[in-house]
PDB file of C-alpha atoms in Angstrom:
ATOM      1  CA  UNK A   1     -30.618   1.514 -16.750  1.00  0.00           C
ATOM      2  CA  UNK A   2     -28.767  -0.484 -14.021  1.00  0.00           C
ATOM      3  CA  UNK A   3     -28.704   1.608 -10.974  1.00  0.00           C
ATOM      4  CA  UNK A   4     -25.764  -0.188  -9.063  1.00  0.00           C
ATOM      5  CA  UNK A   5     -23.595  -2.380 -11.376  1.00  0.00           C
ATOM      6  CA  UNK A   6     -20.615  -4.558 -10.586  1.00  0.00           C
ATOM      7  CA  UNK A   7     -17.851  -6.157 -12.623  1.00  0.00           C
ATOM      8  CA  UNK A   8     -17.179  -8.906 -13.001  1.00  0.00           C
ATOM      9  CA  UNK A   9     -20.078 -11.003 -12.042  1.00  0.00           C
ATOM     10  CA  UNK A  10     -17.879 -14.070 -11.349  1.00  0.00           C
ATOM     11  CA  UNK A  11     -14.230 -14.150 -10.498  1.00  0.00           C
ATOM     12  CA  UNK A  12     -12.150 -17.344 -10.113  1.00  0.00           C
ATOM     13  CA  UNK A  13      -8.592 -16.914  -9.050  1.00  0.00           C
ATOM     14  CA  UNK A  14      -5.539 -18.578  -7.329  1.00  0.00           C
ATOM     15  CA  UNK A  15      -4.535 -18.088  -3.765  1.00  0.00           C
ATOM     16  CA  UNK A  16      -1.969 -15.302  -3.250  1.00  0.00           C
ATOM     17  CA  UNK A  17      -3.374 -13.210  -6.227  1.00  0.00           C
ATOM     18  CA  UNK A  18      -4.376  -9.766  -6.058  1.00  0.00           C
ATOM     19  CA  UNK A  19      -7.835  -8.779  -7.733  1.00  0.00           C
ATOM     20  CA  UNK A  20     -10.187  -6.044  -7.863  1.00  0.00           C
ATOM     21  CA  UNK A  21     -14.079  -5.726  -8.137  1.00  0.00           C
ATOM     22  CA  UNK A  22     -15.638  -2.787  -9.626  1.00  0.00           C
ATOM     23  CA  UNK A  23     -18.854  -0.972  -8.482  1.00  0.00           C
ATOM     24  CA  UNK A  24     -20.588   2.043 -10.268  1.00  0.00           C
ATOM     25  CA  UNK A  25     -23.836   3.671  -9.176  1.00  0.00           C
ATOM     26  CA  UNK A  26     -25.704   5.938 -11.554  1.00  0.00           C
ATOM     27  CA  UNK A  27     -28.211   7.294  -8.914  1.00  0.00           C
ATOM     28  CA  UNK A  28     -26.214  10.266  -7.804  1.00  0.00           C
ATOM     29  CA  UNK A  29     -25.811   8.888  -4.234  1.00  0.00           C
ATOM     30  CA  UNK A  30     -23.070  10.036  -2.054  1.00  0.00           C
ATOM     31  CA  UNK A  31     -22.425   7.084  -0.007  1.00  0.00           C
ATOM     32  CA  UNK A  32     -21.334   3.609  -1.198  1.00  0.00           C
ATOM     33  CA  UNK A  33     -20.791   0.291   0.623  1.00  0.00           C
ATOM     34  CA  UNK A  34     -19.298  -3.092   0.371  1.00  0.00           C
ATOM     35  CA  UNK A  35     -20.800  -6.327   1.879  1.00  0.00           C
ATOM     36  CA  UNK A  36     -19.735  -9.785   2.246  1.00  0.00           C
ATOM     37  CA  UNK A  37     -22.141 -12.843   1.873  1.00  0.00           C
ATOM     38  CA  UNK A  38     -20.404 -16.056   2.905  1.00  0.00           C
ATOM     39  CA  UNK A  39     -21.454 -19.690   1.974  1.00  0.00           C
ATOM     40  CA  UNK A  40     -23.876 -19.651   4.818  1.00  0.00           C
ATOM     41  CA  UNK A  41     -25.588 -16.868   3.540  1.00  0.00           C
ATOM     42  CA  UNK A  42     -24.600 -14.246   6.159  1.00  0.00           C
ATOM     43  CA  UNK A  43     -24.415 -10.780   4.857  1.00  0.00           C
ATOM     44  CA  UNK A  44     -22.157  -8.418   6.704  1.00  0.00           C
ATOM     45  CA  UNK A  45     -21.032  -4.745   6.033  1.00  0.00           C
ATOM     46  CA  UNK A  46     -17.317  -4.416   5.111  1.00  0.00           C
ATOM     47  CA  UNK A  47     -16.940  -0.612   4.471  1.00  0.00           C
ATOM     48  CA  UNK A  48     -18.991   2.220   4.287  1.00  0.00           C
ATOM     49  CA  UNK A  49     -17.600   5.388   2.296  1.00  0.00           C
ATOM     50  CA  UNK A  50     -18.758   9.035   1.587  1.00  0.00           C
ATOM     51  CA  UNK A  51     -16.794  12.042   0.701  1.00  0.00           C
ATOM     52  CA  UNK A  52     -16.561  12.647   4.284  1.00  0.00           C
ATOM     53  CA  UNK A  53     -15.230   9.429   5.709  1.00  0.00           C
ATOM     54  CA  UNK A  54     -14.307   5.791   5.535  1.00  0.00           C
ATOM     55  CA  UNK A  55     -15.882   3.512   7.984  1.00  0.00           C
ATOM     56  CA  UNK A  56     -14.268   0.033   8.248  1.00  0.00           C
ATOM     57  CA  UNK A  57     -15.761  -2.910   9.926  1.00  0.00           C
ATOM     58  CA  UNK A  58     -13.044  -3.795  12.312  1.00  0.00           C
ATOM     59  CA  UNK A  59     -13.203  -7.517  11.315  1.00  0.00           C
ATOM     60  CA  UNK A  60     -12.129  -6.793   7.699  1.00  0.00           C
ATOM     61  CA  UNK A  61      -8.488  -7.877   7.258  1.00  0.00           C
ATOM     62  CA  UNK A  62      -6.313  -4.998   5.736  1.00  0.00           C
ATOM     63  CA  UNK A  63      -5.738  -7.092   2.691  1.00  0.00           C
ATOM     64  CA  UNK A  64      -9.161  -5.481   1.641  1.00  0.00           C
ATOM     65  CA  UNK A  65      -9.093  -1.914   0.593  1.00  0.00           C
ATOM     66  CA  UNK A  66     -11.870   0.180  -1.131  1.00  0.00           C
ATOM     67  CA  UNK A  67     -10.918   2.645  -3.558  1.00  0.00           C
ATOM     68  CA  UNK A  68     -13.153   5.671  -4.849  1.00  0.00           C
ATOM     69  CA  UNK A  69     -11.977   7.396  -7.934  1.00  0.00           C
ATOM     70  CA  UNK A  70     -15.049   9.443  -7.785  1.00  0.00           C
ATOM     71  CA  UNK A  71     -18.373   9.742  -5.953  1.00  0.00           C
ATOM     72  CA  UNK A  72     -20.031   7.152  -8.449  1.00  0.00           C
ATOM     73  CA  UNK A  73     -17.430   4.476  -7.972  1.00  0.00           C
ATOM     74  CA  UNK A  74     -16.113   2.455  -5.128  1.00  0.00           C
ATOM     75  CA  UNK A  75     -13.812  -0.484  -6.271  1.00  0.00           C
ATOM     76  CA  UNK A  76     -12.692  -3.259  -3.951  1.00  0.00           C
ATOM     77  CA  UNK A  77      -9.043  -4.335  -4.028  1.00  0.00           C
ATOM     78  CA  UNK A  78      -8.058  -7.597  -2.252  1.00  0.00           C
ATOM     79  CA  UNK A  79      -4.436  -8.349  -1.981  1.00  0.00           C
ATOM     80  CA  UNK A  80      -2.988 -11.918  -1.307  1.00  0.00           C
ATOM     81  CA  UNK A  81      -6.362 -13.679  -1.575  1.00  0.00           C
ATOM     82  CA  UNK A  82      -6.958 -16.583   0.645  1.00  0.00           C
ATOM     83  CA  UNK A  83      -9.501 -19.537   0.493  1.00  0.00           C
ATOM     84  CA  UNK A  84     -11.633 -17.939   3.112  1.00  0.00           C
ATOM     85  CA  UNK A  85     -12.204 -14.917   0.863  1.00  0.00           C
ATOM     86  CA  UNK A  86     -14.366 -16.992  -1.368  1.00  0.00           C
ATOM     87  CA  UNK A  87     -17.893 -15.369  -1.041  1.00  0.00           C
ATOM     88  CA  UNK A  88     -20.324 -13.200  -3.025  1.00  0.00           C
ATOM     89  CA  UNK A  89     -19.593  -9.585  -2.610  1.00  0.00           C
ATOM     90  CA  UNK A  90     -22.307  -6.870  -2.972  1.00  0.00           C
ATOM     91  CA  UNK A  91     -21.894  -3.236  -3.455  1.00  0.00           C
ATOM     92  CA  UNK A  92     -24.569  -0.820  -2.359  1.00  0.00           C
ATOM     93  CA  UNK A  93     -25.225   2.870  -2.274  1.00  0.00           C
ATOM     94  CA  UNK A  94     -27.530   5.412  -0.400  1.00  0.00           C
ATOM     95  CA  UNK A  95     -28.281   9.086  -0.232  1.00  0.00           C
ATOM     96  CA  UNK A  96     -28.303  10.987   2.843  1.00  0.00           C
ATOM     97  CA  UNK A  97     -31.437  13.000   2.670  1.00  0.00           C
ATOM     98  CA  UNK A  98     -32.948  15.810   4.540  1.00  0.00           C
ATOM     99  CA  UNK A  99     -35.025  13.437   6.435  1.00  0.00           C
ATOM    100  CA  UNK A 100     -33.003  11.010   8.537  1.00  0.00           C
ATOM    101  CA  UNK A 101     -35.128   8.051   7.395  1.00  0.00           C
ATOM    102  CA  UNK A 102     -34.404   8.398   3.758  1.00  0.00           C
ATOM    103  CA  UNK A 103     -31.177   6.453   3.550  1.00  0.00           C
ATOM    104  CA  UNK A 104     -32.421   3.430   1.752  1.00  0.00           C
ATOM    105  CA  UNK A 105     -29.853   1.278   0.416  1.00  0.00           C
ATOM    106  CA  UNK A 106     -29.684   0.083  -3.260  1.00  0.00           C
ATOM    107  CA  UNK A 107     -27.813  -3.119  -3.925  1.00  0.00           C
ATOM    108  CA  UNK A 108     -25.838  -4.336  -6.982  1.00  0.00           C
ATOM    109  CA  UNK A 109     -26.177  -7.750  -8.377  1.00  0.00           C
ATOM    110  CA  UNK A 110     -23.176  -9.217  -6.719  1.00  0.00           C
ATOM    111  CA  UNK A 111     -19.757 -10.577  -7.555  1.00  0.00           C
ATOM    112  CA  UNK A 112     -19.053 -14.343  -6.801  1.00  0.00           C
ATOM    113  CA  UNK A 113     -15.431 -14.798  -6.034  1.00  0.00           C
ATOM    114  CA  UNK A 114     -13.958 -18.359  -5.766  1.00  0.00           C
ATOM    115  CA  UNK A 115     -10.432 -18.554  -4.689  1.00  0.00           C
ATOM    116  CA  UNK A 116      -8.698 -22.074  -5.509  1.00  0.00           C
TER     117      UNK A 116
ATOM    118  CA  UNK B   1     -28.772  -1.473  16.740  1.00  0.00           C
ATOM    119  CA  UNK B   2     -31.517  -3.529  18.250  1.00  0.00           C
ATOM    120  CA  UNK B   3     -31.600  -7.410  17.667  1.00  0.00           C
ATOM    121  CA  UNK B   4     -34.476  -8.840  15.659  1.00  0.00           C
ATOM    122  CA  UNK B   5     -35.946 -12.314  15.628  1.00  0.00           C
ATOM    123  CA  UNK B   6     -37.627 -13.828  12.750  1.00  0.00           C
ATOM    124  CA  UNK B   7     -38.978 -17.293  12.038  1.00  0.00           C
ATOM    125  CA  UNK B   8     -36.460 -19.298   9.865  1.00  0.00           C
ATOM    126  CA  UNK B   9     -38.939 -20.252   7.119  1.00  0.00           C
ATOM    127  CA  UNK B  10     -42.628 -19.819   6.267  1.00  0.00           C
ATOM    128  CA  UNK B  11     -44.940 -21.152   3.391  1.00  0.00           C
ATOM    129  CA  UNK B  12     -47.713 -19.235   1.726  1.00  0.00           C
ATOM    130  CA  UNK B  13     -49.978 -20.057  -1.041  1.00  0.00           C
ATOM    131  CA  UNK B  14     -49.840 -18.105  -4.348  1.00  0.00           C
ATOM    132  CA  UNK B  15     -52.486 -15.176  -4.316  1.00  0.00           C
ATOM    133  CA  UNK B  16     -52.967 -15.278  -0.447  1.00  0.00           C
ATOM    134  CA  UNK B  17     -51.377 -12.497   1.697  1.00  0.00           C
ATOM    135  CA  UNK B  18     -48.063 -13.429   3.288  1.00  0.00           C
ATOM    136  CA  UNK B  19     -47.613 -12.141   6.760  1.00  0.00           C
ATOM    137  CA  UNK B  20     -44.126 -12.203   8.023  1.00  0.00           C
ATOM    138  CA  UNK B  21     -43.516 -11.430  11.704  1.00  0.00           C
ATOM    139  CA  UNK B  22     -40.692  -9.775  13.300  1.00  0.00           C
ATOM    140  CA  UNK B  23     -39.696  -9.336  17.024  1.00  0.00           C
ATOM    141  CA  UNK B  24     -37.651  -6.326  18.182  1.00  0.00           C
ATOM    142  CA  UNK B  25     -38.343  -6.056  21.849  1.00  0.00           C
ATOM    143  CA  UNK B  26     -35.398  -3.862  22.699  1.00  0.00           C
ATOM    144  CA  UNK B  27     -35.986  -1.498  19.976  1.00  0.00           C
ATOM    145  CA  UNK B  28     -35.111   2.255  20.951  1.00  0.00           C
ATOM    146  CA  UNK B  29     -37.274   5.327  20.378  1.00  0.00           C
ATOM    147  CA  UNK B  30     -35.107   6.732  17.526  1.00  0.00           C
ATOM    148  CA  UNK B  31     -34.634   3.231  15.632  1.00  0.00           C
ATOM    149  CA  UNK B  32     -36.648   2.428  12.573  1.00  0.00           C
ATOM    150  CA  UNK B  33     -37.793  -0.793  11.319  1.00  0.00           C
ATOM    151  CA  UNK B  34     -36.728  -1.745   7.692  1.00  0.00           C
ATOM    152  CA  UNK B  35     -37.480  -4.766   5.534  1.00  0.00           C
ATOM    153  CA  UNK B  36     -35.412  -5.948   2.745  1.00  0.00           C
ATOM    154  CA  UNK B  37     -35.552  -9.058   0.961  1.00  0.00           C
ATOM    155  CA  UNK B  38     -33.085 -11.245  -1.168  1.00  0.00           C
ATOM    156  CA  UNK B  39     -34.114 -13.287  -4.163  1.00  0.00           C
ATOM    157  CA  UNK B  40     -31.788 -16.139  -4.977  1.00  0.00           C
ATOM    158  CA  UNK B  41     -28.567 -15.113  -6.490  1.00  0.00           C
ATOM    159  CA  UNK B  42     -29.569 -11.517  -6.528  1.00  0.00           C
ATOM    160  CA  UNK B  43     -28.784  -8.415  -4.200  1.00  0.00           C
ATOM    161  CA  UNK B  44     -30.905  -7.503  -1.442  1.00  0.00           C
ATOM    162  CA  UNK B  45     -33.837  -5.127  -2.331  1.00  0.00           C
ATOM    163  CA  UNK B  46     -35.448  -2.448  -0.010  1.00  0.00           C
ATOM    164  CA  UNK B  47     -39.169  -3.176   0.636  1.00  0.00           C
ATOM    165  CA  UNK B  48     -40.303  -0.651   3.159  1.00  0.00           C
ATOM    166  CA  UNK B  49     -39.593   1.092   6.496  1.00  0.00           C
ATOM    167  CA  UNK B  50     -41.390   2.817   9.207  1.00  0.00           C
ATOM    168  CA  UNK B  51     -40.848   4.297  12.810  1.00  0.00           C
ATOM    169  CA  UNK B  52     -44.138   4.039  14.641  1.00  0.00           C
ATOM    170  CA  UNK B  53     -46.958   4.511  12.048  1.00  0.00           C
ATOM    171  CA  UNK B  54     -48.111   1.941   9.688  1.00  0.00           C
ATOM    172  CA  UNK B  55     -46.672   2.294   6.236  1.00  0.00           C
ATOM    173  CA  UNK B  56     -47.902   1.070   2.812  1.00  0.00           C
ATOM    174  CA  UNK B  57     -46.135   1.361  -0.737  1.00  0.00           C
ATOM    175  CA  UNK B  58     -46.797  -0.251  -3.988  1.00  0.00           C
ATOM    176  CA  UNK B  59     -44.733  -3.546  -2.621  1.00  0.00           C
ATOM    177  CA  UNK B  60     -46.038  -4.141   0.920  1.00  0.00           C
ATOM    178  CA  UNK B  61     -47.598  -2.989   4.129  1.00  0.00           C
ATOM    179  CA  UNK B  62     -45.719  -2.605   7.335  1.00  0.00           C
ATOM    180  CA  UNK B  63     -47.845  -2.901  10.609  1.00  0.00           C
ATOM    181  CA  UNK B  64     -45.912  -1.966  13.874  1.00  0.00           C
ATOM    182  CA  UNK B  65     -47.413  -2.505  17.123  1.00  0.00           C
ATOM    183  CA  UNK B  66     -48.205   0.323  19.456  1.00  0.00           C
ATOM    184  CA  UNK B  67     -45.325  -0.620  21.916  1.00  0.00           C
ATOM    185  CA  UNK B  68     -43.122  -1.032  18.825  1.00  0.00           C
ATOM    186  CA  UNK B  69     -41.728  -4.330  19.959  1.00  0.00           C
ATOM    187  CA  UNK B  70     -42.967  -6.169  17.109  1.00  0.00           C
ATOM    188  CA  UNK B  71     -43.787  -5.674  13.375  1.00  0.00           C
ATOM    189  CA  UNK B  72     -45.342  -7.575  10.435  1.00  0.00           C
ATOM    190  CA  UNK B  73     -44.614  -7.162   6.816  1.00  0.00           C
ATOM    191  CA  UNK B  74     -47.701  -8.088   4.530  1.00  0.00           C
ATOM    192  CA  UNK B  75     -47.381  -8.865   0.894  1.00  0.00           C
ATOM    193  CA  UNK B  76     -50.979  -8.596   0.151  1.00  0.00           C
ATOM    194  CA  UNK B  77     -51.214 -10.893  -2.873  1.00  0.00           C
ATOM    195  CA  UNK B  78     -48.124 -13.154  -3.017  1.00  0.00           C
ATOM    196  CA  UNK B  79     -46.737 -14.351  -6.133  1.00  0.00           C
ATOM    197  CA  UNK B  80     -44.196 -16.944  -7.058  1.00  0.00           C
ATOM    198  CA  UNK B  81     -41.684 -14.098  -7.559  1.00  0.00           C
ATOM    199  CA  UNK B  82     -42.016 -13.164  -4.003  1.00  0.00           C
ATOM    200  CA  UNK B  83     -40.096 -16.369  -2.863  1.00  0.00           C
ATOM    201  CA  UNK B  84     -37.077 -15.013  -1.162  1.00  0.00           C
ATOM    202  CA  UNK B  85     -35.424 -14.397   2.140  1.00  0.00           C
ATOM    203  CA  UNK B  86     -36.945 -11.440   3.972  1.00  0.00           C
ATOM    204  CA  UNK B  87     -34.939  -9.449   6.492  1.00  0.00           C
ATOM    205  CA  UNK B  88     -36.306  -7.350   9.207  1.00  0.00           C
ATOM    206  CA  UNK B  89     -33.547  -4.822  10.166  1.00  0.00           C
ATOM    207  CA  UNK B  90     -33.779  -2.185  13.344  1.00  0.00           C
ATOM    208  CA  UNK B  91     -31.430   0.742  12.935  1.00  0.00           C
ATOM    209  CA  UNK B  92     -30.998   4.403  13.624  1.00  0.00           C
ATOM    210  CA  UNK B  93     -31.226   6.371  10.374  1.00  0.00           C
ATOM    211  CA  UNK B  94     -28.192   8.566  10.558  1.00  0.00           C
ATOM    212  CA  UNK B  95     -27.105  11.690   8.778  1.00  0.00           C
ATOM    213  CA  UNK B  96     -23.283  13.048   8.677  1.00  0.00           C
ATOM    214  CA  UNK B  97     -21.942   9.443   8.492  1.00  0.00           C
ATOM    215  CA  UNK B  98     -22.461   6.211   6.629  1.00  0.00           C
ATOM    216  CA  UNK B  99     -23.994   3.316   8.403  1.00  0.00           C
ATOM    217  CA  UNK B 100     -24.166  -0.185   6.985  1.00  0.00           C
ATOM    218  CA  UNK B 101     -26.939  -2.395   7.451  1.00  0.00           C
ATOM    219  CA  UNK B 102     -26.841  -5.404  10.071  1.00  0.00           C
ATOM    220  CA  UNK B 103     -28.603  -8.587   8.369  1.00  0.00           C
ATOM    221  CA  UNK B 104     -29.673 -11.471  10.603  1.00  0.00           C
ATOM    222  CA  UNK B 105     -30.718 -14.788   9.278  1.00  0.00           C
ATOM    223  CA  UNK B 106     -34.061 -13.469   7.968  1.00  0.00           C
ATOM    224  CA  UNK B 107     -37.067 -15.536   6.883  1.00  0.00           C
ATOM    225  CA  UNK B 108     -37.148 -17.811   3.915  1.00  0.00           C
ATOM    226  CA  UNK B 109     -40.527 -17.235   2.496  1.00  0.00           C
ATOM    227  CA  UNK B 110     -41.559 -19.827  -0.001  1.00  0.00           C
ATOM    228  CA  UNK B 111     -44.753 -19.143  -2.165  1.00  0.00           C
ATOM    229  CA  UNK B 112     -46.367 -22.409  -3.289  1.00  0.00           C
ATOM    230  CA  UNK B 113     -48.272 -22.737  -6.535  1.00  0.00           C
TER     231      UNK B 113
END
């Protein structure tokens, strides 16, 4: 069973389009994340979300918006795609435990977005 | 979160122990040391974490110096599948609010046959 899954695995689209990437976790976790890995392989947090709050990395353009229909899903919507949005996007999840050190994050396989 | 310094790349022979160092001289008392790795074309994978005591699990061992300013991840018997980029991350484990991981450049570990 896949713990954290993402669809699609590959996404090729034109500049200016609006697209979504879906993420689902079957771990029962209450916190989910979106990360972006650019062409230089730097991996950066974009959003983290649980049922209490959405934390946004201030460097993320407002064209990017996370949407969570329920606790097991956190989808990423991107409006007006730009060339610089080309990257691999990773979803992750974690569970806040009774001990502060237990928030291990589990990552999905990634979605490679190419904007032409 | 404290900054970490890791070598850019390392080689290790298959079957030998791989020792990956990490410096975190500005670590605070409430910050943990986490290790993740990313195998090519896959998502990052959690390996191990610790606060001040040495830790061991089925994947690796983590040795943290007494002053906590550096640590070493040990893969006891490296295999070709351990070739990956290894990230050392120092962070406060929080509760009551989600907190993303801050990844550096990591160490590209290449296991040689």
